[in-house]
Coordinates of C-alpha atoms in Angstrom, one line a residue:
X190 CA 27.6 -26.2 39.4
X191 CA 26.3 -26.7 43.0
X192 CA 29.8 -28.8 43.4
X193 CA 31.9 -26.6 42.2
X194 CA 30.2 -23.4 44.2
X195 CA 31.1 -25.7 47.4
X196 CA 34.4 -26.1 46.6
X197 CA 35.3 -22.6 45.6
X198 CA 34.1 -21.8 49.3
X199 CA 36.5 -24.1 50.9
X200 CA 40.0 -22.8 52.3
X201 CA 42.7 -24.0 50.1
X202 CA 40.6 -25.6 47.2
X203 CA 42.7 -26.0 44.1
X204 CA 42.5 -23.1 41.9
X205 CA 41.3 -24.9 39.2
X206 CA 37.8 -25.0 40.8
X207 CA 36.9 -21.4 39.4
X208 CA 37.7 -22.1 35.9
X209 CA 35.6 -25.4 36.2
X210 CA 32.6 -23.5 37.7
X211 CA 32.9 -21.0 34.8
X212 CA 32.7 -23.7 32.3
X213 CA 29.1 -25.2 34.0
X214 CA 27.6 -21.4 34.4
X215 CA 28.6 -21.0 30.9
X216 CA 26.7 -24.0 29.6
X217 CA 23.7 -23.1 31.6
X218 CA 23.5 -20.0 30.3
X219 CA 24.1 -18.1 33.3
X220 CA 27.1 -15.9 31.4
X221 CA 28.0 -13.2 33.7
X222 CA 28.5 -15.3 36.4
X223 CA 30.5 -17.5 34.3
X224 CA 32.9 -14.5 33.5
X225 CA 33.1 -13.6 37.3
X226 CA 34.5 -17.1 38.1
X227 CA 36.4 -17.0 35.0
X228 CA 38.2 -13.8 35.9
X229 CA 39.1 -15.4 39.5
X230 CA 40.9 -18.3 38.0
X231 CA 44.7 -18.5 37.5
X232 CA 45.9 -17.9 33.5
X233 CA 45.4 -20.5 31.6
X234 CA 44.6 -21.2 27.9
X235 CA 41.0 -23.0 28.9
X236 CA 40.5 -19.3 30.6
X237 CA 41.3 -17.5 27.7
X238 CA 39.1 -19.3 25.7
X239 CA 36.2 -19.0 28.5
X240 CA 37.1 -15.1 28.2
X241 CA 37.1 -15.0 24.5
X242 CA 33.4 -16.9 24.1
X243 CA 32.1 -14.8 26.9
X244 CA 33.4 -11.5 25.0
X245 CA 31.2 -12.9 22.1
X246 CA 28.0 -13.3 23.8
X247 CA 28.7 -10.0 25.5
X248 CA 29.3 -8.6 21.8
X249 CA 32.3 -7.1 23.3
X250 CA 34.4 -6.3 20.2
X251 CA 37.5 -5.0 22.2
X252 CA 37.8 -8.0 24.5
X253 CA 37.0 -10.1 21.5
X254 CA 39.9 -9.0 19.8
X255 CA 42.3 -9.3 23.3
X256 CA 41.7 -12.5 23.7
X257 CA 41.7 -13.7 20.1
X258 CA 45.4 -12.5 20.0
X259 CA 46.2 -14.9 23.2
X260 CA 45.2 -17.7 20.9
X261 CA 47.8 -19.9 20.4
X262 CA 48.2 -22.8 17.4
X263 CA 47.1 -25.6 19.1
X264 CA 43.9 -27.8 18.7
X265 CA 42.0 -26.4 21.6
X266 CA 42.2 -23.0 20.6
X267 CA 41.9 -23.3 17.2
X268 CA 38.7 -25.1 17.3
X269 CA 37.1 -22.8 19.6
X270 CA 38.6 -19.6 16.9
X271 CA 36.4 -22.1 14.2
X272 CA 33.4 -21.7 16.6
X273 CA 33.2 -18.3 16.9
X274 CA 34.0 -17.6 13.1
X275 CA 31.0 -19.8 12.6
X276 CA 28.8 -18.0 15.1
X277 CA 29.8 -14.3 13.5
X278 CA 28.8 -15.9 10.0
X279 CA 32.2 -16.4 8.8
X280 CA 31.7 -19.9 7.3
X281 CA 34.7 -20.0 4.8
X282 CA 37.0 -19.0 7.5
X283 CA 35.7 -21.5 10.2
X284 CA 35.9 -24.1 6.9
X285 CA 39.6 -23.5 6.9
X286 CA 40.7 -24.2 10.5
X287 CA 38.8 -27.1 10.7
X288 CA 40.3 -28.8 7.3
X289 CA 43.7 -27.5 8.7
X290 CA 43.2 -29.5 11.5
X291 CA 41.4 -32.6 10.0
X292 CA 44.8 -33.3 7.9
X293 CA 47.1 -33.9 10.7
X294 CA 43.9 -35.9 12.8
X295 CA 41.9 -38.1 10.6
X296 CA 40.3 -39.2 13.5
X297 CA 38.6 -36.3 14.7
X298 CA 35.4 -37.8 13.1
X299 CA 33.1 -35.5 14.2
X300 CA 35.3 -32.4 12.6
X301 CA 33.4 -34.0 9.2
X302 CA 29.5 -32.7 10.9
X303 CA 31.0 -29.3 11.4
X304 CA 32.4 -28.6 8.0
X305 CA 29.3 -30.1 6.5
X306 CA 27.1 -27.4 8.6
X307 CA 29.5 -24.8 7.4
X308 CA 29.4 -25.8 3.8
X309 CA 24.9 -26.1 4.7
X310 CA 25.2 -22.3 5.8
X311 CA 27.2 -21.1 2.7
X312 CA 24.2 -22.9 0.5
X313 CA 26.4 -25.7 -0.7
X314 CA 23.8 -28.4 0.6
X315 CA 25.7 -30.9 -2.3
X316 CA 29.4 -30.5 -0.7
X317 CA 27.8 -30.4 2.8
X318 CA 26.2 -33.8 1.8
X319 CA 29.2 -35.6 0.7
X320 CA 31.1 -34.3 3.4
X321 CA 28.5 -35.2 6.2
X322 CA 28.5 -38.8 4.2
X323 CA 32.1 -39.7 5.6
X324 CA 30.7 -39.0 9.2
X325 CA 27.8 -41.1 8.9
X326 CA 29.5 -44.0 7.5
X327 CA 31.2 -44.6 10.9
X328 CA 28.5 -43.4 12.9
X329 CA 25.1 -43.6 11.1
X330 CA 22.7 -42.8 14.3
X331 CA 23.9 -39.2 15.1
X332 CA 20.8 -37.5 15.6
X333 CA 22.6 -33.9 14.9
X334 CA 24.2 -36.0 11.2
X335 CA 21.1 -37.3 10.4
X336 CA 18.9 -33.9 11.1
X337 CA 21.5 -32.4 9.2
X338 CA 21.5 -34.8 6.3
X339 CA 17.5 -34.2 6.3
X340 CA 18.1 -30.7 5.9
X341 CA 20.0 -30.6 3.1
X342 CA 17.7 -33.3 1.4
X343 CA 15.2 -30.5 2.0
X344 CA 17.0 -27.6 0.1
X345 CA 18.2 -29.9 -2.8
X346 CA 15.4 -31.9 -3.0
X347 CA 11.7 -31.0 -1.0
X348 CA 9.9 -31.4 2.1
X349 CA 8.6 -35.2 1.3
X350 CA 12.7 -36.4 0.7
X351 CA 13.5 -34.6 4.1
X352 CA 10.9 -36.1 5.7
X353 CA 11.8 -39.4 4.9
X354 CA 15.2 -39.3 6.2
X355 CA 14.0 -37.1 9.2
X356 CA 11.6 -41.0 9.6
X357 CA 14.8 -42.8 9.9
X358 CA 16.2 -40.3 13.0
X359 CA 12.3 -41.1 14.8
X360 CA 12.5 -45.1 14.3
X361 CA 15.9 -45.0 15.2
X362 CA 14.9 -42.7 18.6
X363 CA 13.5 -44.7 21.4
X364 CA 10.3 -43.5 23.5
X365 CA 12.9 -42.3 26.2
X366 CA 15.0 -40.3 24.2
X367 CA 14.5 -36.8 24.7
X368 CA 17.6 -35.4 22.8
X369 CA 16.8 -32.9 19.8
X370 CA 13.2 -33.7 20.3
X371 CA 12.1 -30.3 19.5
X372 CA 14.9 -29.7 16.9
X373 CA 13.1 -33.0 15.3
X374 CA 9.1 -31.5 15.6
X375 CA 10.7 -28.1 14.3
X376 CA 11.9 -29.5 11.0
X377 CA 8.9 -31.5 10.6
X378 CA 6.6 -28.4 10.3
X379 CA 9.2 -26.9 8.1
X380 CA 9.5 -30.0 5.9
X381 CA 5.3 -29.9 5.6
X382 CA 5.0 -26.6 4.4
X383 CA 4.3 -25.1 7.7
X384 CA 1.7 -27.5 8.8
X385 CA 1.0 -27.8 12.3
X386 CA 3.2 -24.3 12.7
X387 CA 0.6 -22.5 15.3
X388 CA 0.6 -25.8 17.8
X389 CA 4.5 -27.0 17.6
X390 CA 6.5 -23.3 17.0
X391 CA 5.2 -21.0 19.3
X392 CA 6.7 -23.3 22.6
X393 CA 9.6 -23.0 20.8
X394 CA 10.6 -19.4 19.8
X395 CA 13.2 -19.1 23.0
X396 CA 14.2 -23.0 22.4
X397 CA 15.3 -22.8 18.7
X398 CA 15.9 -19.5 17.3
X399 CA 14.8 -20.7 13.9
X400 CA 11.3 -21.1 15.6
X401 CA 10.6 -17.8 15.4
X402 CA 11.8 -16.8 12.1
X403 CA 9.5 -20.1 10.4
X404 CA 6.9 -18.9 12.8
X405 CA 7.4 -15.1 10.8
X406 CA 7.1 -17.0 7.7
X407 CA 4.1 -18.7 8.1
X408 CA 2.3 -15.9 9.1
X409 CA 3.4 -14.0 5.7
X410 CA 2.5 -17.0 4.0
X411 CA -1.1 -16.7 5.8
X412 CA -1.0 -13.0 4.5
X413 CA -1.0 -12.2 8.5
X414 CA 1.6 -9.6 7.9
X415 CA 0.7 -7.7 11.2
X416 CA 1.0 -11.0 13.1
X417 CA 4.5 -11.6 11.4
X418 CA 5.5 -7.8 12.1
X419 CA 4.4 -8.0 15.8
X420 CA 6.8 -11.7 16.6
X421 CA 9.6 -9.8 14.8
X422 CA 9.8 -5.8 15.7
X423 CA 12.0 -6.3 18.7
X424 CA 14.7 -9.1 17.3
X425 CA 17.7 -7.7 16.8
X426 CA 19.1 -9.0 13.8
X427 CA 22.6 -10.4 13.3
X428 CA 22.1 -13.3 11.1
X429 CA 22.0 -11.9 6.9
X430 CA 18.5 -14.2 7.1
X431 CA 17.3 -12.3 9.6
X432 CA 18.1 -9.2 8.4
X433 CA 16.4 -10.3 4.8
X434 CA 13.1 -11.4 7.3
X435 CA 12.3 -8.2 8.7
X436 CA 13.6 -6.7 5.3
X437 CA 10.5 -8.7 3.9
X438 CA 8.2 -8.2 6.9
X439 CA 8.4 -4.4 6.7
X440 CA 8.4 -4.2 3.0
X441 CA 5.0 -6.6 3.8
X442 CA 3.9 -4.0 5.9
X443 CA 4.9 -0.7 4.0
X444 CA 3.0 -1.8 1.1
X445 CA -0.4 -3.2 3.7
X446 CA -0.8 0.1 5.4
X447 CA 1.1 2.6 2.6
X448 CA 3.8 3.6 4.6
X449 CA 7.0 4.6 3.3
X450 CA 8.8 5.0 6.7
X451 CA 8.3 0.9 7.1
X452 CA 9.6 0.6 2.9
X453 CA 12.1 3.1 3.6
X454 CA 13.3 0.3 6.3
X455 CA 13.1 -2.4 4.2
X456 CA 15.4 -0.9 1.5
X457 CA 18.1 -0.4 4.5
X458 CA 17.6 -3.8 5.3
X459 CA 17.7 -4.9 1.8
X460 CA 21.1 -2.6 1.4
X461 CA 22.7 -3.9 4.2
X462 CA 22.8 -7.6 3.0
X463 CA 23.4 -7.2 -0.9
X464 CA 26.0 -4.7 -0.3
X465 CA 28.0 -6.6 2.5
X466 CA 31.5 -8.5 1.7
X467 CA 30.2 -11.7 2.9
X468 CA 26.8 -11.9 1.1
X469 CA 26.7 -9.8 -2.1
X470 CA 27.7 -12.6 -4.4
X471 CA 25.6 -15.1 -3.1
X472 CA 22.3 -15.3 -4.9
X473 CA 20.2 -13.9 -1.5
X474 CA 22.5 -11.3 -1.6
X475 CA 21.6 -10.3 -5.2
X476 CA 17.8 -10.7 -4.3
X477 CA 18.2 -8.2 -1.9
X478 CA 20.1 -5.6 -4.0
X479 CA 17.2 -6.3 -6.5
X480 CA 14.5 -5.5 -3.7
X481 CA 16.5 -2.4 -2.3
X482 CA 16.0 -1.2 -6.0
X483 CA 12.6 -2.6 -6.6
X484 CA 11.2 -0.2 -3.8
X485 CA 13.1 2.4 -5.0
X486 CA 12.0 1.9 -8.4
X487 CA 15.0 1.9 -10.4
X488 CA 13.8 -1.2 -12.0
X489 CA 17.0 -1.2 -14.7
X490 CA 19.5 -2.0 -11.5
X491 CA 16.6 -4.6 -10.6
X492 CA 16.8 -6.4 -13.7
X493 CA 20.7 -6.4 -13.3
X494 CA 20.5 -8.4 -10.4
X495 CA 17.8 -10.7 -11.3
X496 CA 18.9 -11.4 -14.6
X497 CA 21.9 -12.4 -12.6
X498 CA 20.3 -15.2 -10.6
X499 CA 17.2 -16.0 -12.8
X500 CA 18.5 -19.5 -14.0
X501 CA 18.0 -20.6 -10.2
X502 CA 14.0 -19.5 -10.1
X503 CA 13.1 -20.5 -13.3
X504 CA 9.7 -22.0 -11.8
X505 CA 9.3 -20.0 -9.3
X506 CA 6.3 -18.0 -9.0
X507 CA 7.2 -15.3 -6.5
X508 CA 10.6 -14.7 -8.5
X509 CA 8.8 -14.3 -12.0
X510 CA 6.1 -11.5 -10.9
X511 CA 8.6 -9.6 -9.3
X512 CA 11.0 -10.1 -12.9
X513 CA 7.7 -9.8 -15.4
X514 CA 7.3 -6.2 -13.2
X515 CA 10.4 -5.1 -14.0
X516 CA 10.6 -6.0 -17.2
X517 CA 7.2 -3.8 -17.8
X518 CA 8.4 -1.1 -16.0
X519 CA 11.3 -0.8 -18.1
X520 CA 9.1 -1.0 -21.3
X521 CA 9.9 -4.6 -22.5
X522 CA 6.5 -5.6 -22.3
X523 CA 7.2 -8.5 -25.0
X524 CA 9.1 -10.4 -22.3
X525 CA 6.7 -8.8 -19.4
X526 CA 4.0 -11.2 -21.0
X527 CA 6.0 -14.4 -21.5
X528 CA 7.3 -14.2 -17.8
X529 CA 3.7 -13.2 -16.3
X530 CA 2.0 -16.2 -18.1
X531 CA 4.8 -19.3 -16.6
X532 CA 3.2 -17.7 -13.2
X533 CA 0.9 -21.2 -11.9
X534 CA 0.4 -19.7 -8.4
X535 CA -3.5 -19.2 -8.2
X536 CA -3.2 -16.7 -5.6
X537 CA -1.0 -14.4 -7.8
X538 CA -2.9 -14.8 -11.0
X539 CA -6.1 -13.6 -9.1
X540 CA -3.7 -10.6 -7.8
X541 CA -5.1 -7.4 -9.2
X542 CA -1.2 -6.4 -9.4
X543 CA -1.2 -9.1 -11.7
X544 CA -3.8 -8.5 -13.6
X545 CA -3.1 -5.0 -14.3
X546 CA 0.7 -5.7 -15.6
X547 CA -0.6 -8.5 -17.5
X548 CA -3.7 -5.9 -19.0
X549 CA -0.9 -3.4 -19.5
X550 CA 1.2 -6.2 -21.2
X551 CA -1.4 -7.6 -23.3
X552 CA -2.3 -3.6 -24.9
X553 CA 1.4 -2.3 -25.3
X554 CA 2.0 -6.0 -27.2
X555 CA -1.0 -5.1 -29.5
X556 CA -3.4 -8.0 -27.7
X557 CA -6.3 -5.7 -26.8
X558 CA -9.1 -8.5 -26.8
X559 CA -6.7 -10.4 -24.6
X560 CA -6.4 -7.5 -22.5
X561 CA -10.6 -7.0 -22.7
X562 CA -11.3 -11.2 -21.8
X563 CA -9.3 -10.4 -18.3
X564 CA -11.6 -7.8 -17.8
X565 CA -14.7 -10.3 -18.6
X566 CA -13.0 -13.3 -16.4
X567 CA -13.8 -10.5 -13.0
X568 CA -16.4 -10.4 -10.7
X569 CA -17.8 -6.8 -10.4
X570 CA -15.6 -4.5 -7.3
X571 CA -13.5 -1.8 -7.0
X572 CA -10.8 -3.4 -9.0
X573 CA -12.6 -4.3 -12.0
X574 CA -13.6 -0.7 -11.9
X575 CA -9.9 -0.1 -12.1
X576 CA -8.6 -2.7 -14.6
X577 CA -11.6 -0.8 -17.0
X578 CA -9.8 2.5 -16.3
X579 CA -6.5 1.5 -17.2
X580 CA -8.1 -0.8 -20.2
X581 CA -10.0 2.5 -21.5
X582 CA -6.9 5.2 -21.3
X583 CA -4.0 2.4 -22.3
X584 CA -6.3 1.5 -25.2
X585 CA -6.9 5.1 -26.5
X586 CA -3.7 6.2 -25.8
X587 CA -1.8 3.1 -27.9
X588 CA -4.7 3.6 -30.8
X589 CA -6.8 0.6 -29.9
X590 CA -9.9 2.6 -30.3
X591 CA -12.5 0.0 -30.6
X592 CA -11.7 -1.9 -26.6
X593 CA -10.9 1.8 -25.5
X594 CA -14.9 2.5 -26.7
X595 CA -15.9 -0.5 -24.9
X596 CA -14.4 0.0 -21.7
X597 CA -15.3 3.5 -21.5
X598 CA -18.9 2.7 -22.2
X599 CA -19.1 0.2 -19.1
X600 CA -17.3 3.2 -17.2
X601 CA -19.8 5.3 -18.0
X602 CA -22.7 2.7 -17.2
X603 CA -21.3 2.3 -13.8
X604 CA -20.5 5.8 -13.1
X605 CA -22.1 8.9 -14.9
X606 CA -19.1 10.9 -14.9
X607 CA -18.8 13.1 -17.9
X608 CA -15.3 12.6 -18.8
X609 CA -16.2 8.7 -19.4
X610 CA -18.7 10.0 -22.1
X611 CA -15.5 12.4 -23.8
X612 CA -13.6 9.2 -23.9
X613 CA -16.3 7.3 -25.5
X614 CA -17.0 9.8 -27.5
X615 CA -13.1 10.3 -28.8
X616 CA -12.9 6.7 -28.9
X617 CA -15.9 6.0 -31.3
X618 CA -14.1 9.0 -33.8
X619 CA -10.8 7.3 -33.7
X620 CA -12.8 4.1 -34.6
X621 CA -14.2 5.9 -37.3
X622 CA -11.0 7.6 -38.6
X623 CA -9.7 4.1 -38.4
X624 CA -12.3 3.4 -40.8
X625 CA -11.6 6.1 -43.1
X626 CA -8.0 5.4 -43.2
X627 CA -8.6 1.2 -44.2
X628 CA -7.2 0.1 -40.9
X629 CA -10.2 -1.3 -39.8
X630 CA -13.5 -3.2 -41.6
X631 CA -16.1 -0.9 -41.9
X632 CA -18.1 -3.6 -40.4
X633 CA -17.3 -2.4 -37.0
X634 CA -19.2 0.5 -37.6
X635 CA -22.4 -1.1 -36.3
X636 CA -20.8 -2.5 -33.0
X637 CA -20.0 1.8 -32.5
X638 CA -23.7 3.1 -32.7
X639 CA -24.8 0.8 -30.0
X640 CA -22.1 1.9 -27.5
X641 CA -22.7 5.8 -28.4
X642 CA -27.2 5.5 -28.0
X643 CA -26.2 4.0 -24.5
X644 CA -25.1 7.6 -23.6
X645 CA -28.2 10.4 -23.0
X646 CA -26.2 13.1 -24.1
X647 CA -26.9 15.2 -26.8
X648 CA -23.8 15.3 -28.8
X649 CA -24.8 11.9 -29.7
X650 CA -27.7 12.1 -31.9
X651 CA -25.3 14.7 -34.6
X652 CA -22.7 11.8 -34.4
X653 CA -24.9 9.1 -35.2
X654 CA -26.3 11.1 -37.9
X655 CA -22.8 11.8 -39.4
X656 CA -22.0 8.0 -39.1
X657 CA -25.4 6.7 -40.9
X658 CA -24.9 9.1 -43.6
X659 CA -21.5 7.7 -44.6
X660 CA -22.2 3.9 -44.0
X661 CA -25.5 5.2 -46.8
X662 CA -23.2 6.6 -48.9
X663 CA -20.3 3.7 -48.3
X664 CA -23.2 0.9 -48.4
X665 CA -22.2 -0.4 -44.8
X666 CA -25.0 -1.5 -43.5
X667 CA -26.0 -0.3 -39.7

């Protein structure tokens, strides 16, 4: 650059000096003095195509458009049209020009890298491998091939297989070589499930812009939502990932702190990507549409889209608790319970979100004791306070008299309040009407006057009474 500022000083230096200092300034970055040497050159097609990258970094759609139309069909300017279609997202598009011009020049080897990133983007990691596979057979040490081929080992396969091939990119690498370093230390914490994230990302955020979306995602994974809100309020998305990130990260943080402003963000977020051309028939796309419904809780048009895409998650934790919700929510509680017990994760079967669905599940299904045994499996808090509640009412209200007795006497243990004593008191007479009507043993008559002398009130002496006297005259003995 210092060169080329010398020689644009001089008296009579060749014209082509400004367009050659443009090209340096743009490659350091320094892009509006790139476009001010740029302008002072003579017309050329390298110029236009300075102009039209500079209009793209400027996000200047007008100029954009200007200088697209001085694009001519030649290879030059066709490969730098594929460059910016792949920098605006349009993969398919850039995909075209660059098998366009592969047919006429086998040669251009390295063509084969760039369609395989394309196909990577668009999520078809298989086509992206075989076509990366015809670069690497003539060149099988490119550091940007190989990181790429680890990748898409990492998508199709996991984190171990990427790893491995990442290995070969290292051993191959000398002690010298500096180049894609970081790119190589970034993948690596990706690969390993965020391990080492905290040391190796946060040098990197301004380096790779990936760092800082993994970085978001650890920290959700950590259930560090305000750490993950705070590296991502001020990024200005214009990827469909990033929009989906902070999508996530607000949702994350709407639900945290109950505030519908930062859900009411999330569900534009989650709108913007399911219902745009490019993305709404890719399977992110419909995950999106089903989350823009899911917080809007119009869980029949959630079950549309998941039902859509569920042959993709079939193992997959996070997928099925959002699906078994639904599927409760919408009354098909039969399913609700198959979906909610594939769930492995540890961390969402201890979830009291879980718990509850799976309690309401295991009632509406007809599996009270099932429902009551989850209730036994907690430690006593706030939420096992809750899960009784909903056990108690649920129970009552679906006939299940004799858990809805149960639950309403531990209620009532915990907390004197005298509408836990009405329920336990309504609860023991729909035991006994049960009783009266043959659609339960009489036997469980004895397991009712213990829960009803556990209450001081005096309503409970004239029920007892009225329940001894007809075991007497039934010979059930209590």
């Amino acid at each position: 650059m210092e060169e080329y500022s010398s020689l644009s000083l001089k008296e009579g230096s060749h014209p082509d000096v400004w367009v050659g200092l443009s090209c340096t300034c743009f490659f350091l970055g320094m892009y509006k003095e790139s476009e001010e040497a740029a302008l002072k050159a003579p017309k050329s097609r390298l110029q236009n195509r300075l102009l039209f990258h500079l209009a793209h970094k400027f996000n200047d759609e007008k100029k954009l458009m200007n200088f697209h139309q001085n694009l001519q069909d030649v290879t030059e300017d066709q490969l730098s049209l594929a460059s910016i279609h792949y920098m605006r997202s349009h993969y398919q598009e850039a995909i075209d020009i660059y098998k366009r011009i592969l047919l006429d020049n086998r040669e251009f080897l390295a063509l084969n890298v760039y369609v395989s990133l394309c196909y990577y983007k668009l999520d078809y990691y298989d086509v992206s491998q075989e076509v990366l596979a015809v670069y690497l057979q003539h060149v099988p040490d490119s550091t940007i091939a190989l990181n790429l081929k680890a990748c898409n080992h990492f998508r199709l396969y996991n984190g171990k297989a990427a790893e491995a091939e990442l290995k070969t990119l290292i051993d191959i690498a000398s002690t010298s070589f500096d180049f894609a370093k970081e790119l190589i230390q970034h993948n690596l914490v990706v690969f390993r499930g965020g391990e080492g994230a905290l040391q190796v990302l946060p040098p990197l955020i301004d380096v790779i812009p990936e760092a800082r979306l993994n970085l978001v995602i650890y920290y959700l994974r950590q259930d560090d939502v305000q750490e993950a809100y705070n590296l991502i309020k001020d990024m200005e998305p214009s990827t469909p990932q990033e929009y989906i990130l902070k999508g996530v990260v607000n949702a994350a943080l709407g639900q945290e702190m109950g505030s519908r402003d930062h859900l009411k963000i999330a569900q534009q977020f989650f709108q913007l990507v399911g219902g745009s051309a490019s993305e709404c028939d890719t399977i992110p796309g419909r995950q999106c549409m089903a989350s823009c419904f899911f917080l809007l809780k119009q869980f029949e048009d959630v079950l549309i889209y998941l039902n859509s895409v569920k042959s993709y998650f079939y193992n997959d934790d996070m997928f099925n608790f959002n699906y078994a919700q639904a599927k409760a929510a919408v009354g098909n509680y039969k399913e609700a319970e198959e979906v909610f017990l594939l769930i492995q994760s540890e961390k969402i079967r201890s979830d009291y979100t879980y718990l509850s669905w799976l309690c309401r599940c295991y009632i509406m299904n007809k599996k009270p004791r099932q429902a009551w045994e989850l209730y036994l499996k907690m430690e006593t808090s706030a939420e096992s306070f809750s899960l009784l509640q909903l056990i108690a009412n649920e129970c009552y209200k679906m006939g299940q008299f004799y858990y809805s007795a149960k639950a309403f006497d531990v209620l009532e243990r915990l907390d004197p309040n005298p509408e836990f004593w009405e329920g336990k008191r309504g609860a023991c007479v729909g035991i006994f009407q049960m009783i009266l009507a043959g659609k339960e043993p009489r036997e469980t008559l004895r397991e009712v006057l213990p829960l009803l002398r556990n209450t001081g009130n005096p309503q409970v002496e004239y029920i007892i009474r009225i329940l001894k006297k007809w075991g007497k005259e039934n010979r059930v003995a209590v």
